Amino acid sequence: MHASPRHARKDEYPGPDAGDGTDAVIQAIARRPWPVQMLEMLEMTPDFVAIMDGDGWLHYLNAAGRRLLGLAQDEEICGLRLEDCHPPKDSARLLNEALPAAHRDGVWHGESTIKTADGRALHVSQIVLAHGKSDGKVTLFSTIAHDITECRHFLDELRRQTTHDALTGLPNRVVLAEHLDMALARAQRGRMLVAVILLDLDNFKRINDSLGHAAGNELLRGVALRLKSCLRADDIIVRYGDDEFTIVVSELHCAENLLPLLQKLRAALAQPLAVAGQEVFAGFSAGIALFPNDGGTPPDMLQNADAALNRAKASGRNQYQFYAPAMNARGQELLALETDLRRALEREEFTLHFQPQLHMCAGRIAGFEALLRWRHPARGLVAPSEFIPLLEETGLIVPVGEWVLRRACEDSRRLRDGAGNPVPVSVNVSARQFGDHRLVDELRRILRDEAMPPEHLELEITESTVMQDAQTAGEILGALDGLGVRLAIDDFGTGYSSLAYLKRFPLTALKIDRVFIQDLPWEDNCAALTEASISLGHRLGLEVIAVGVETGKQMQFLRAHGCDMIQGNFFGRPMPLEEAARFIAGRRHPEASAA
Ligand code: C2E
Ligand code: MG
């Protein structure tokens, strides 16, 4: 028993009859009605009850108190002090704070800890009362302590649950707000910097979609552990959203001091994580805002780190980006655009333009590429490069892409009705749309609803989309091929293709990107690459289309090297449906055609 009176300084103990008034109190109790019953009550209560003097020497301890401290019921308590009941910090607080307060106010109420004989620490709600003599002098203090350990654990657990993320165990946004508030105040006093790093996993959605939610969760837990291991004790990492984490780095002397941490974070995720029996890489993009330059309050700092993160993601992922004020203006513009974009479908502001694709030899129309256009009520015609990335980011590309597919089939029918023979169309399918498991079923429905012969519909999928996860892409391409549609690789040459996969995929065409065509024929590299692409396409049994043909010389070069089809402003810009119908009619009567 660590509360043993054997360790007390017995020689200092003044004894019960030391003239300190103990007897007077007991006699006073005895003179009152029901003294025996009251003593019985004290002995029976499960609460810890003690009487002590102003120096902390115990004069009375009830049965519950004796049990807790491991004393026999008849054991002498003389020589037992407050320090024998409480840990040093609590006993010092009771002596220096609680007893003087009770002396002054008559009563003190607070929480402390009782150390029990079996080594437990009981959390107690405690009350200390001061008892005076008739002359008004305080002579004794009584204390009642009620065990609230369970309640305390329950409250601690409740607080933990409301302040921590259940999946990763990291603190959540509630803690972030408190921590950031304090970190900024401290930094202001010490004239230091604070960094807020907002971090987003680049390929989380893909892993989650392909390996399942359990694997996604496993990945998040692994990432959280690795990132946390890079931080100092004063810094915190918080789970901010699905696959977003926020790190607050306090007390930086200069921005450069952040760089070693950024390198450490990158290195921490450079090694693959084992998830669902597979090794996966978790690259991330990060946006960074620095106090005081990039914001004076937690919401400003978070908003600006978010603007920087968006810029990091837009500029190719796997990047860091420090906040720059211009980002907010751009961010606000994007936000306004996004709001408008969400309404554009129902307001029927989208339309399709059609750019002809011609067979090289006979100059016959092979078909049209359907290109999305947005007629914004105030901005006019918005270029696809401005709104398609935003459609991708917001996921709106899925419903809009479905609309494009349906409308392209409808318009192909209208053109066919006018021309008297089938007019094939090509439709661009974005990465997000391609990865959406509903695509195949949706396309089947559209082909059926629009009575579209599948061989007259071509889907263009960019090289980078297909090669990002070639295995999954192969499965999706296989399912699309099963519907009978044609499949073309778009932007060929701008990414990185695996020949093994190109050979295996059920492709029908390969579209050489405009960047190679625009410098033909004088730029040697472009010429060599175009030539190689044509011959590669043919060896793989694919039709080759060159996009962006603007001059006769370019066409001659492509013809000389056996390119099958051409598309470009030289023959026809993207045009509305009615114009496309006239273009078809003009081609049938060549004298009316300019090209
Ligand atoms: P893309 O699929 O490579 O389409 C060809 C782009 O090159 C079109 O730009 C077209 O107007 C342009 N182009 C063709 N010939 C020439 C030429 O001779 N000179 C010049 N300067 N440009 C030429 P556009 O219409 O601005 O579309 C840009 C990109 O937006 C498309 O590139 C495609 O990636 C995307 N896009 C357009 N419509 C859709 C759509 O419905 N869905 C998806 N997911 N993406 C689309
Ligand atoms: Mg295209």
Tab-separated table of C-alpha atoms and ligand atoms in Angstrom, residues 355 369-373 384 388 397 404 428-430 433 460 490-491 514 547-550 567-569 574, ligand 1:
chain	number	residue	atom	x	y	z
A	355	GLN	CA	-15.742	18.449	-87.765
A	369	GLU	CA	-16.005	14.212	-84.892
A	370	ALA	CA	-18.659	15.535	-82.488
A	371	LEU	CA	-17.177	18.361	-80.391
A	372	LEU	CA	-18.969	19.791	-77.385
A	373	ARG	CA	-19.758	23.515	-77.264
A	384	PRO	CA	-13.899	23.190	-74.353
A	388	ILE	CA	-14.080	20.242	-69.921
A	397	ILE	CA	-18.632	14.962	-67.223
A	404	VAL	CA	-23.106	14.021	-75.844
A	428	ASN	CA	-14.694	11.895	-77.166
A	429	VAL	CA	-14.902	9.899	-73.962
A	430	SER	CA	-13.167	11.452	-70.974
A	433	GLN	CA	-16.446	8.675	-68.057
A	460	GLU	CA	-12.192	8.372	-78.903
A	490	ASP	CA	-6.962	9.968	-79.406
A	491	ASP	CA	-4.037	12.387	-78.930
A	514	ARG	CA	-2.361	18.040	-83.733
A	547	VAL	CA	-5.794	15.743	-86.694
A	548	GLY	CA	-5.214	19.476	-87.202
A	549	VAL	CA	-4.348	19.537	-90.890
A	550	GLU	CA	-4.242	23.215	-91.883
A	567	GLN	CA	-9.234	16.061	-90.098
A	568	GLY	CA	-8.462	19.761	-89.867
A	569	ASN	CA	-9.403	23.330	-90.621
A	574	PRO	CA	-16.037	22.201	-86.435
B	1	C2E	P1	-9.654	16.580	-79.553
B	1	C2E	O1	-10.463	15.390	-79.291
B	1	C2E	O2	-8.219	16.355	-79.885
B	1	C2E	O3	-10.367	17.363	-80.713
B	1	C2E	C1	-9.711	18.000	-81.719
B	1	C2E	C2	-9.504	19.427	-81.400
B	1	C2E	O4	-8.632	19.989	-82.359
B	1	C2E	C3	-10.817	20.239	-81.486
B	1	C2E	O5	-10.721	21.297	-80.534
B	1	C2E	C4	-10.701	20.797	-82.887
B	1	C2E	O6	-11.448	21.995	-83.066
B	1	C2E	C5	-9.236	21.079	-82.975
B	1	C2E	N1	-8.782	21.133	-84.372
B	1	C2E	C6	-9.068	20.267	-85.358
B	1	C2E	N2	-8.441	20.656	-86.505
B	1	C2E	C7	-7.766	21.772	-86.218
B	1	C2E	C8	-6.933	22.643	-86.990
B	1	C2E	O7	-6.700	22.458	-88.164
B	1	C2E	N3	-6.386	23.705	-86.355
B	1	C2E	C9	-6.620	23.951	-85.054
B	1	C2E	N4	-6.051	25.008	-84.499
B	1	C2E	N5	-7.433	23.164	-84.282
B	1	C2E	C10	-7.983	22.079	-84.872
B	1	C2E	P2	-11.915	21.658	-79.608
B	1	C2E	O8	-13.209	21.506	-80.278
B	1	C2E	O9	-11.566	22.971	-78.978
B	1	C2E	O10	-11.827	20.536	-78.517
B	1	C2E	C11	-10.740	20.445	-77.681
B	1	C2E	C12	-10.745	19.199	-76.899
B	1	C2E	O11	-11.849	19.167	-76.010
B	1	C2E	C13	-10.937	17.945	-77.747
B	1	C2E	O12	-9.688	17.610	-78.329
B	1	C2E	C14	-11.402	16.962	-76.741
B	1	C2E	O13	-10.309	16.462	-76.021
B	1	C2E	C15	-12.213	17.838	-75.821
B	1	C2E	N6	-13.624	17.651	-76.142
B	1	C2E	C16	-14.391	18.270	-77.062
B	1	C2E	N7	-15.646	17.775	-77.019
B	1	C2E	C17	-15.671	16.836	-76.052
B	1	C2E	C18	-16.683	15.979	-75.523
B	1	C2E	O14	-17.842	15.933	-75.964
B	1	C2E	N8	-16.335	15.150	-74.523
B	1	C2E	C19	-15.071	15.125	-74.034
B	1	C2E	N9	-14.793	14.298	-73.029
B	1	C2E	N10	-14.098	15.910	-74.494
B	1	C2E	C20	-14.398	16.750	-75.504
